[in-house]
Short mmCIF file of C-alpha atoms in Angstrom, two decimals:
data_model
loop_
_atom_site.label_atom_id
_atom_site.label_comp_id
_atom_site.label_asym_id
_atom_site.label_seq_id
_atom_site.Cartn_x
_atom_site.Cartn_y
_atom_site.Cartn_z
CA MET A 27 141.43 87.46 135.47
CA LYS A 28 139.42 90.23 134.16
CA LYS A 29 141.51 93.74 135.84
CA SER A 30 138.77 96.16 137.21
CA LYS A 31 139.26 99.71 139.32
CA THR A 32 137.01 101.97 141.63
CA ALA A 33 135.05 104.54 140.37
CA TYR A 34 132.86 107.02 141.99
CA VAL A 35 129.92 107.41 139.35
CA CYS A 36 127.60 110.45 139.76
CA SER A 37 124.26 109.15 140.51
CA GLU A 38 122.53 112.16 138.19
CA CYS A 39 124.10 113.21 135.58
CA GLY A 40 126.59 110.13 135.32
CA TYR A 41 129.77 112.31 136.46
CA ASP A 42 132.68 109.38 137.69
CA SER A 43 135.36 110.33 139.63
CA VAL A 44 138.45 108.88 141.02
CA LYS A 45 137.70 109.30 144.65
CA TRP A 46 135.02 109.79 146.10
CA LEU A 47 133.21 113.90 146.45
CA GLY A 48 130.30 115.39 148.30
CA LYS A 49 129.17 117.44 145.55
CA CYS A 50 129.22 116.61 141.98
CA PRO A 51 131.02 119.37 139.93
CA SER A 52 129.20 119.01 137.12
CA CYS A 53 125.30 119.14 138.64
CA GLY A 54 126.02 120.50 141.49
CA GLN A 55 123.89 117.39 143.16
CA TRP A 56 124.83 116.65 147.62
CA ASP A 57 125.56 113.35 147.91
CA THR A 58 124.87 111.24 145.38
CA PHE A 59 128.45 109.65 144.50
CA LYS A 60 127.91 105.92 144.32
CA GLU A 61 131.08 103.43 144.71
CA VAL A 62 130.91 101.26 141.52
CA ARG A 63 133.36 98.53 139.83
CA ILE A 64 134.96 98.66 136.89
CA ASP A 65 136.59 96.27 134.25
CA SER A 66 139.73 97.35 132.23
CA ALA A 67 137.89 95.36 129.26
CA SER A 68 136.79 97.35 126.32
CA THR A 69 133.39 97.32 126.05
CA ALA A 70 132.78 98.75 122.42
CA THR A 71 134.26 94.99 121.04
CA VAL A 72 130.97 93.85 121.38
CA ALA A 73 128.96 96.00 119.07
CA ARG A 74 132.02 95.98 116.23
CA ASP A 75 131.36 92.63 114.55
CA PHE A 76 127.99 95.01 113.37
CA SER A 77 129.36 96.76 111.87
CA LYS A 78 128.86 97.56 107.53
CA PRO A 79 129.64 100.25 105.38
CA SER A 80 127.08 102.80 106.08
CA ALA A 81 126.45 106.75 104.84
CA LEU A 82 125.94 107.03 108.35
CA MET A 83 129.33 107.10 109.32
CA GLY A 84 132.58 108.10 108.03
CA THR A 85 136.20 106.68 108.60
CA LYS A 86 138.00 109.91 108.78
CA ALA A 87 137.19 113.79 109.06
CA MET A 88 135.77 115.09 105.70
CA LYS A 89 135.49 118.58 104.19
CA LEU A 90 131.84 120.05 104.65
CA ASN A 91 131.41 120.17 100.65
CA ASP A 92 132.28 117.04 100.39
CA ILE A 93 129.34 115.69 102.47
CA SER A 94 126.47 114.02 100.86
CA ALA A 95 123.35 116.10 102.37
CA ASP A 96 120.42 113.81 100.87
CA LYS A 97 118.15 112.77 103.12
CA GLU A 98 117.46 108.88 103.88
CA PRO A 99 113.92 107.85 103.79
CA ARG A 100 112.16 107.66 106.77
CA ILE A 101 110.49 104.67 108.22
CA ASP A 102 107.06 104.96 108.04
CA LEU A 103 105.45 103.47 111.85
CA GLY A 104 101.97 102.92 110.58
CA ASP A 105 100.81 105.35 113.51
CA GLU A 106 100.11 108.97 112.42
CA GLU A 107 100.26 110.90 115.56
CA LEU A 108 104.13 108.55 116.81
CA ASN A 109 105.27 109.69 113.05
CA ARG A 110 103.76 113.08 113.98
CA VAL A 111 105.58 113.38 117.29
CA LEU A 112 109.15 112.02 115.98
CA GLY A 113 109.40 114.31 112.80
CA GLY A 114 107.29 112.33 110.23
CA GLY A 115 108.59 108.60 110.90
CA MET A 116 111.46 106.88 112.34
CA VAL A 117 115.37 107.95 111.26
CA PRO A 118 117.50 105.21 109.57
CA GLY A 119 120.52 104.52 111.89
CA SER A 120 118.95 107.02 115.35
CA ILE A 121 117.78 105.88 118.78
CA ILE A 122 115.20 106.57 120.55
CA LEU A 123 114.03 106.96 123.99
CA LEU A 124 110.36 105.85 125.41
CA GLY A 125 109.79 107.20 128.48
CA GLY A 126 107.05 106.56 130.64
CA GLU A 127 104.72 105.87 134.37
CA PRO A 128 104.31 102.74 135.03
CA GLY A 129 101.38 100.98 133.75
CA ILE A 130 100.98 103.77 131.26
CA GLY A 131 100.74 101.70 128.11
CA LYS A 132 104.68 102.45 127.01
CA SER A 133 104.74 98.39 126.32
CA THR A 134 100.98 98.22 124.60
CA LEU A 135 102.48 101.27 122.17
CA THR A 136 105.78 100.32 121.00
CA LEU A 137 104.23 96.44 120.61
CA GLN A 138 100.93 98.23 118.69
CA THR A 139 103.10 100.01 116.52
CA ILE A 140 105.95 96.78 115.10
CA LEU A 141 102.22 94.33 114.92
CA ASN A 142 101.47 96.92 112.21
CA ILE A 143 104.51 97.26 110.34
CA LYS A 144 104.48 93.64 108.26
CA ASP A 145 107.46 94.71 105.72
CA ARG A 146 110.28 94.96 108.63
CA ASN A 147 112.35 92.63 109.94
CA ILE A 148 111.60 93.66 113.63
CA LEU A 149 113.36 92.15 117.05
CA TYR A 150 111.40 93.37 120.34
CA VAL A 151 113.81 92.04 122.86
CA SER A 152 111.92 92.27 126.14
CA GLY A 153 113.15 91.92 129.80
CA GLU A 154 110.18 92.32 131.45
CA GLU A 155 107.96 90.05 130.38
CA SER A 156 108.06 86.41 129.04
CA ALA A 157 107.36 85.08 125.53
CA SER A 158 103.53 84.42 126.78
CA GLN A 159 102.78 87.08 128.15
CA ILE A 160 104.13 89.49 125.14
CA LYS A 161 101.84 86.80 122.46
CA MET A 162 98.95 87.24 124.97
CA ARG A 163 98.79 90.87 124.70
CA ALA A 164 99.50 90.83 121.25
CA ASP A 165 96.19 89.18 120.58
CA ARG A 166 94.57 91.39 122.05
CA ILE A 167 95.89 94.00 120.23
CA SER A 168 95.17 92.20 117.24
CA GLY A 169 91.94 90.72 118.22
CA SER A 170 93.17 87.56 117.50
CA ASN A 171 93.80 84.32 119.06
CA THR A 172 94.43 81.93 117.09
CA GLY A 173 97.86 81.62 116.86
CA GLU A 174 98.28 82.12 113.31
CA SER A 175 99.44 85.07 112.04
CA ASP A 176 101.84 86.46 109.19
CA SER A 177 104.02 89.69 111.52
CA PRO A 178 107.33 90.07 111.00
CA VAL A 179 108.09 90.23 114.68
CA SER A 180 110.49 87.89 116.59
CA ILE A 181 110.96 88.27 120.36
CA LEU A 182 113.87 87.38 122.57
CA CYS A 183 113.78 87.37 126.08
CA GLU A 184 116.82 87.72 127.37
CA THR A 185 118.52 90.92 129.50
CA ASN A 186 122.19 89.77 128.64
CA LEU A 187 123.49 92.47 126.33
CA GLU A 188 126.32 89.92 124.79
CA LYS A 189 123.26 87.08 124.13
CA ILE A 190 120.78 90.21 123.02
CA PHE A 191 124.12 90.66 120.64
CA ASP A 192 123.81 87.09 119.05
CA ALA A 193 120.36 87.47 118.26
CA ILE A 194 121.06 90.87 116.48
CA LYS A 195 123.61 88.39 114.33
CA GLU A 196 121.35 85.56 113.08
CA VAL A 197 117.98 87.72 113.08
CA GLN A 198 119.11 90.93 111.11
CA PRO A 199 116.80 92.75 111.91
CA GLU A 200 115.28 96.01 110.42
CA ILE A 201 114.10 97.54 113.63
CA LEU A 202 115.97 96.25 117.13
CA VAL A 203 113.22 97.55 120.22
CA VAL A 204 114.32 96.72 124.04
CA ASP A 205 112.19 96.49 126.67
CA SER A 206 114.01 98.77 128.84
CA ILE A 207 117.14 99.77 128.71
CA GLN A 208 117.04 99.48 132.97
CA THR A 209 116.87 95.77 132.73
CA ILE A 210 119.68 94.97 130.60
CA ALA A 211 123.49 94.51 131.21
CA THR A 212 126.81 93.13 130.18
CA GLU A 213 129.17 90.91 131.31
CA THR A 214 131.85 93.69 131.40
CA GLN A 215 130.73 95.34 133.77
CA GLU A 216 130.10 93.37 137.87
CA SER A 217 127.61 96.01 138.47
CA SER A 218 123.77 95.19 138.70
CA PRO A 219 121.06 95.90 136.36
CA GLY A 220 119.65 99.91 136.26
CA SER A 221 122.79 100.55 138.19
CA ILE A 222 124.47 104.58 136.49
CA VAL A 223 127.74 102.32 134.52
CA GLN A 224 125.30 99.28 133.15
CA VAL A 225 122.75 102.29 132.16
CA ARG A 226 125.35 104.08 130.17
CA GLU A 227 127.21 101.43 128.91
CA CYS A 228 124.27 98.99 127.70
CA ALA A 229 122.81 102.18 126.01
CA SER A 230 126.64 103.41 124.41
CA MET A 231 127.07 99.60 122.59
CA LEU A 232 123.68 99.93 121.45
CA LEU A 233 124.27 103.70 120.63
CA ARG A 234 127.55 102.19 118.37
CA TYR A 235 125.37 99.29 117.11
CA ALA A 236 122.16 101.73 115.59
CA LYS A 237 125.33 104.58 114.34
CA THR A 238 127.74 101.33 112.27
CA SER A 239 124.49 99.27 111.31
CA GLY A 240 122.06 102.09 110.08
CA THR A 241 119.60 100.38 112.17
CA PRO A 242 117.11 101.89 114.70
CA VAL A 243 116.99 101.51 118.20
CA LEU A 244 113.94 102.60 120.20
CA LEU A 245 114.44 102.04 123.97
CA ILE A 246 111.89 101.97 126.56
CA GLY A 247 112.79 103.72 129.96
CA HIS A 248 111.73 103.57 133.01
CA ILE A 249 110.95 106.59 135.04
CA THR A 250 111.84 108.49 138.66
CA LYS A 251 109.52 109.73 141.60
CA GLU A 252 110.05 113.25 140.10
CA GLY A 253 109.17 112.05 136.86
CA THR A 254 112.53 112.25 134.97
CA LEU A 255 113.95 109.27 133.29
CA ALA A 256 115.63 107.13 135.70
CA GLY A 257 119.76 106.12 134.94
CA PRO A 258 121.87 108.58 134.14
CA LYS A 259 121.49 112.25 132.78
CA ILE A 260 123.85 110.88 130.21
CA LEU A 261 121.64 108.83 128.71
CA GLU A 262 119.51 111.14 127.42
CA HIS A 263 122.70 113.09 125.90
CA ILE A 264 123.62 110.13 123.62
CA VAL A 265 120.34 109.29 122.67
CA ASP A 266 118.42 111.65 119.34
CA THR A 267 115.49 111.57 120.62
CA VAL A 268 113.18 111.72 123.83
CA ILE A 269 109.92 111.33 123.75
CA GLN A 270 107.43 110.98 127.04
CA PHE A 271 104.24 109.29 127.68
CA GLU A 272 101.55 111.37 129.74
CA GLY A 273 98.78 110.73 130.98
CA ASP A 274 96.60 110.23 134.17
CA GLN A 275 95.50 106.29 134.70
CA ASN A 276 92.73 107.72 135.61
CA HIS A 277 91.00 109.26 131.97
CA VAL A 278 91.57 107.38 128.98
CA TYR A 279 93.56 109.87 127.87
CA ARG A 280 97.01 109.50 126.82
CA ILE A 281 99.54 111.95 125.23
CA LEU A 282 103.14 111.50 123.61
CA ARG A 283 105.12 114.54 123.78
CA SER A 284 108.98 114.61 121.98
CA ILE A 285 111.14 116.10 125.04
CA LYS A 286 114.38 116.64 122.28
CA ASN A 287 114.31 115.83 118.51
CA ARG A 288 118.01 115.60 116.88
CA PHE A 289 114.78 115.29 113.50
CA GLY A 290 112.48 117.03 114.62
CA SER A 291 110.13 119.74 116.43
CA THR A 292 110.20 119.36 120.14
CA SER A 293 106.37 121.09 120.35
CA GLU A 294 104.60 118.42 118.59
CA LEU A 295 101.98 116.57 120.24
CA GLY A 296 99.94 112.62 119.59
CA ILE A 297 96.96 111.82 121.46
CA TYR A 298 95.68 108.44 121.78
CA GLU A 299 92.95 106.37 123.94
CA MET A 300 93.23 103.81 126.17
CA GLN A 301 90.81 100.92 125.01
CA HIS A 302 90.33 97.10 126.74
CA ASN A 303 92.72 95.83 123.06
CA GLY A 304 95.10 98.76 123.26
CA LEU A 305 95.51 102.74 122.07
CA ARG A 306 93.77 104.57 119.46
CA GLN A 307 94.65 107.50 117.50
CA VAL A 308 93.01 110.20 118.63
CA SER A 309 92.82 112.56 114.93
CA ASN A 310 90.03 114.95 116.04
CA PRO A 311 90.63 115.49 119.74
CA SER A 312 88.41 118.60 120.05
CA GLU A 313 85.27 116.87 119.09
CA LEU A 314 86.37 114.06 121.95
CA LEU A 315 87.01 117.06 124.74
CA LEU A 316 84.45 118.60 123.77
CA ASN A 317 81.49 115.99 124.04
CA GLU A 318 80.06 117.52 127.34
CA ASP A 319 76.62 119.74 127.18
CA HIS A 320 77.51 122.27 129.30
CA GLU A 321 74.86 125.17 128.71
CA GLY A 322 73.51 126.27 131.61
CA LEU A 323 76.43 125.77 133.59
CA SER A 324 78.91 127.74 135.33
CA GLY A 325 82.85 127.95 135.38
CA ILE A 326 83.39 126.56 132.32
CA GLY A 327 85.02 128.09 129.44
CA ILE A 328 86.61 126.90 125.89
CA ALA A 329 89.94 127.75 124.42
CA ALA A 330 91.35 127.60 121.55
CA ALA A 331 94.83 125.59 122.73
CA MET A 332 97.53 124.47 119.86
CA GLU A 333 100.21 121.88 120.06
CA GLY A 334 103.11 122.33 118.14
CA GLY A 335 100.95 123.04 114.34
CA ARG A 336 98.01 120.42 115.36
CA PRO A 337 95.12 122.82 116.84
CA PHE A 338 92.34 122.07 119.22
CA LEU A 339 89.58 123.12 121.76
CA VAL A 340 89.79 122.79 125.19
CA GLU A 341 87.15 122.94 128.41
CA THR A 342 88.45 124.71 131.07
CA GLN A 343 86.75 124.65 134.59
CA ALA A 344 87.01 126.52 137.29
CA LEU A 345 85.56 126.74 140.92
CA VAL A 346 85.90 129.62 143.02
CA SER A 347 83.93 129.52 146.63
CA THR A 348 84.45 130.86 149.58
CA ALA A 349 87.55 129.79 152.00
CA ALA A 350 86.33 127.33 154.65
CA TYR A 351 89.94 128.57 156.48
CA GLY A 352 91.63 131.59 156.48
CA THR A 353 94.09 130.82 154.09
CA PRO A 354 92.45 130.68 150.45
CA GLN A 355 93.26 127.44 148.47
CA ARG A 356 95.11 127.29 144.59
CA SER A 357 95.02 124.92 142.44
CA ALA A 358 95.68 123.94 139.09
CA THR A 359 95.60 120.30 137.70
CA GLY A 360 96.43 120.61 133.67
CA PHE A 361 98.03 124.35 134.03
CA ASP A 362 100.81 126.12 135.40
CA GLN A 363 100.00 126.97 138.93
CA ARG A 364 102.49 129.98 138.75
CA ARG A 365 100.39 131.31 136.00
CA LEU A 366 97.34 130.92 137.66
CA ASN A 367 98.77 133.28 140.75
CA MET A 368 99.47 135.64 138.68
CA LEU A 369 96.04 135.72 136.38
CA LEU A 370 94.92 135.64 139.56
CA ALA A 371 96.13 138.86 141.00
CA VAL A 372 96.19 140.35 137.02
CA LEU A 373 91.91 140.21 137.62
CA GLU A 374 92.25 141.80 141.25
CA LYS A 375 94.99 144.77 140.34
CA ARG A 376 93.65 144.90 136.52
CA VAL A 377 90.11 144.80 136.82
CA GLY A 378 88.61 145.26 140.15
CA PHE A 379 87.47 141.66 141.08
CA LYS A 380 88.16 141.20 144.72
CA LEU A 381 90.00 137.12 145.29
CA ILE A 382 92.30 137.39 147.99
CA GLN A 383 90.00 135.29 150.34
CA LYS A 384 88.47 133.29 147.73
CA ASP A 385 89.34 129.20 146.92
CA VAL A 386 90.06 129.30 143.30
CA PHE A 387 89.99 125.36 141.49
CA VAL A 388 91.38 125.18 137.89
CA ASN A 389 91.19 122.21 135.55
CA ILE A 390 91.59 121.06 132.61
CA ALA A 391 89.06 119.04 131.34
CA GLY A 392 90.29 115.08 130.00
CA GLY A 393 93.28 114.99 131.72
CA MET A 394 95.08 117.21 129.80
CA LYS A 395 98.22 119.16 130.17
CA ILE A 396 98.39 122.21 128.25
CA ASN A 397 101.37 124.99 128.17
CA ASP A 398 99.89 127.32 125.39
CA LEU A 399 100.38 130.58 126.72
CA ALA A 400 96.94 131.57 124.52
CA MET A 401 94.89 129.32 127.59
CA ASP A 402 95.23 132.54 130.15
CA LEU A 403 91.95 133.87 129.14
CA SER A 404 90.16 131.39 129.29
CA ILE A 405 91.15 130.88 132.61
CA ILE A 406 90.66 134.21 133.46
CA ALA A 407 86.75 134.23 132.06
CA ALA A 408 86.34 130.58 133.69
CA VAL A 409 86.43 132.11 136.94
CA LEU A 410 85.07 135.22 136.58
CA SER A 411 81.65 132.77 135.77
CA SER A 412 82.74 130.76 137.97
CA ASN A 413 82.70 134.08 141.32
CA VAL A 414 79.81 136.29 139.63
CA ASP A 415 78.12 132.30 138.79
CA THR A 416 76.88 133.78 135.69
CA PRO A 417 77.72 130.78 132.62
CA ILE A 418 79.28 132.25 129.46
CA GLU A 419 77.07 131.82 126.51
CA THR A 420 77.45 128.35 124.22
CA GLY A 421 79.33 128.53 121.49
CA VAL A 422 81.66 130.83 122.16
CA ALA A 423 85.72 130.07 122.51
CA MET A 424 88.69 132.60 122.84
CA CYS A 425 92.17 133.00 122.88
CA GLY A 426 95.12 134.92 124.45
CA GLU A 427 97.82 136.09 126.41
CA VAL A 428 97.04 137.96 129.55
CA GLY A 429 100.04 140.20 130.85
CA LEU A 430 100.55 141.61 133.48
CA SER A 431 99.24 145.17 132.95
CA GLY A 432 95.90 143.63 131.71
CA GLU A 433 96.47 143.95 128.26
CA VAL A 434 95.71 140.48 125.59
CA ARG A 435 98.74 139.49 123.99
CA PRO A 436 99.29 138.11 120.47
CA VAL A 437 99.21 134.35 119.82
CA SER A 438 101.07 132.55 117.13
CA HIS A 439 99.02 130.05 114.36
CA ILE A 440 96.11 132.89 115.07
CA GLU A 441 93.84 131.18 111.57
CA GLN A 442 94.30 127.80 113.10
CA ARG A 443 93.07 128.83 115.41
CA ILE A 444 89.90 129.92 114.21
CA ALA A 445 89.11 127.44 111.59
CA GLU A 446 89.22 124.93 113.91
CA ALA A 447 86.62 126.59 115.93
CA GLU A 448 84.18 127.47 113.12
CA LYS A 449 84.99 123.76 112.00
CA LEU A 450 83.28 123.16 115.07
CA GLY A 451 80.42 124.76 115.27
CA PHE A 452 81.72 127.25 117.04
CA SER A 453 79.70 130.82 116.51
CA THR A 454 81.97 133.26 118.23
CA ILE A 455 86.05 133.54 118.85
CA ILE A 456 87.44 136.53 120.69
CA ILE A 457 91.49 136.73 119.91
CA PRO A 458 93.74 139.35 120.29
CA LYS A 459 93.29 142.41 118.41
CA LEU A 460 96.82 142.76 117.13
CA ASN A 461 96.43 139.16 115.20
CA THR A 462 93.82 141.18 113.30
CA LYS A 463 96.88 143.45 111.65
CA GLY A 464 98.90 141.24 108.64
CA ASN A 465 95.94 138.31 108.32
CA ASN A 466 93.12 137.70 106.51
CA LEU A 467 89.97 136.89 108.39
CA SER A 468 87.43 137.55 105.97
CA LYS A 469 87.74 134.15 104.79
CA PHE A 470 85.64 133.56 107.86
CA LYS A 471 82.17 133.00 108.82
CA ILE A 472 82.41 132.76 112.20
CA GLU A 473 82.07 135.87 114.07
CA ILE A 474 85.55 137.30 115.44
CA ILE A 475 85.47 139.92 118.46
CA PRO A 476 88.99 141.53 118.68
CA VAL A 477 90.06 142.93 122.29
CA ARG A 478 92.65 144.83 123.57
CA LYS A 479 92.13 144.47 127.05
CA VAL A 480 90.49 142.04 129.58
CA GLU A 481 87.94 144.26 130.71
CA GLU A 482 87.12 143.95 127.00
CA ALA A 483 86.80 140.43 126.65
CA LEU A 484 84.61 140.57 130.18
CA ARG A 485 82.05 142.77 128.88
CA ALA A 486 82.16 140.47 125.24
CA LEU A 487 81.20 138.03 127.39
CA PHE A 488 79.17 138.92 129.78
CA GLY A 489 77.64 142.44 129.22
#
């Protein structure tokens, strides 16, 4: 009979203790300790059979100068957007966690990606769907219902980790996909699937398998109602890359962001369009986000934004109206509301426009959520345009960070922003004056208006 012991584990961060504690000493949260039973059997034995010599993992300590720094080739996933977010492709032996809201398209994105990989042996483990359901989705994505396919993808519908490792030993996959990690359970633990101990132990065993075999593992994870990945925080610590699939189900656009990446930048962005047969890559989001004719309409400004090394133009919308009640409303969709309050204070204090008795609503078109500080200037211009009910001239783009003293601060990648506006046919772009120093802007045919203060930008827009 297996021996087991009782422990108390924090549901927020995974910290364990031999006794119950009111406050977690690791994350500082109150009343988060749950009682679990932990078996004494070693959990590493399950994945030990899959160990094989690999440069990814040494067996003894080595001098730093003796370690080879040769880069292993990344695995091309056949998806430019996903490759960009991962830093150029999937690294052999890495473990990736993909999170997102229910129904946002995580399984669809994963399935259509592995269906496009024809030269790799792939094992897709599903703990949520049956094999027939996966086949129906695959036919819908590929546009085929003949039942004939040359895809090297193997499907396994199983939630027992030991049986999954048996299938891995038989299939010998080059890429492993687990959908989702919260449905997988190991026999070495008595708790139910999705519990803190099960998620932690299963993820640790899959991590050991990835590192010792050199096989990349993609885990799909649920998120909580607060928008964070479900399970202990240690899950995000042990994986190499955490990417999140975001978007509003009322809009067709989906955004793939990198939250953590040991092999690339965390500022890259992937954009998809949800269609009836799957997700379509959006190679040029500017053309899709600016496909409406807004000539003669007030409260609309075009911003030259950047996400990572990718420039695109996005439409910012604002509506200013007289407050119907005593307290004016401040609402922002796709933009930081606290920053909106700061920009409205700058308009009142530095420019002299009184908005204290006005409702202000700001929206980023297309369901996008932008964190670029260069959006400040277009937000202020759209708010003022709506307030005075005067449209901004068609063909004008802008970028610039606004400081508390009303100055327009310089932004990064100014040449890429200008080039994107020029490529899309814009005639004028307003930029911070300090960005003209050290940059050769004479090569652009678009009219460039450098400004130092918010007042100068508003005079250029409204006269």
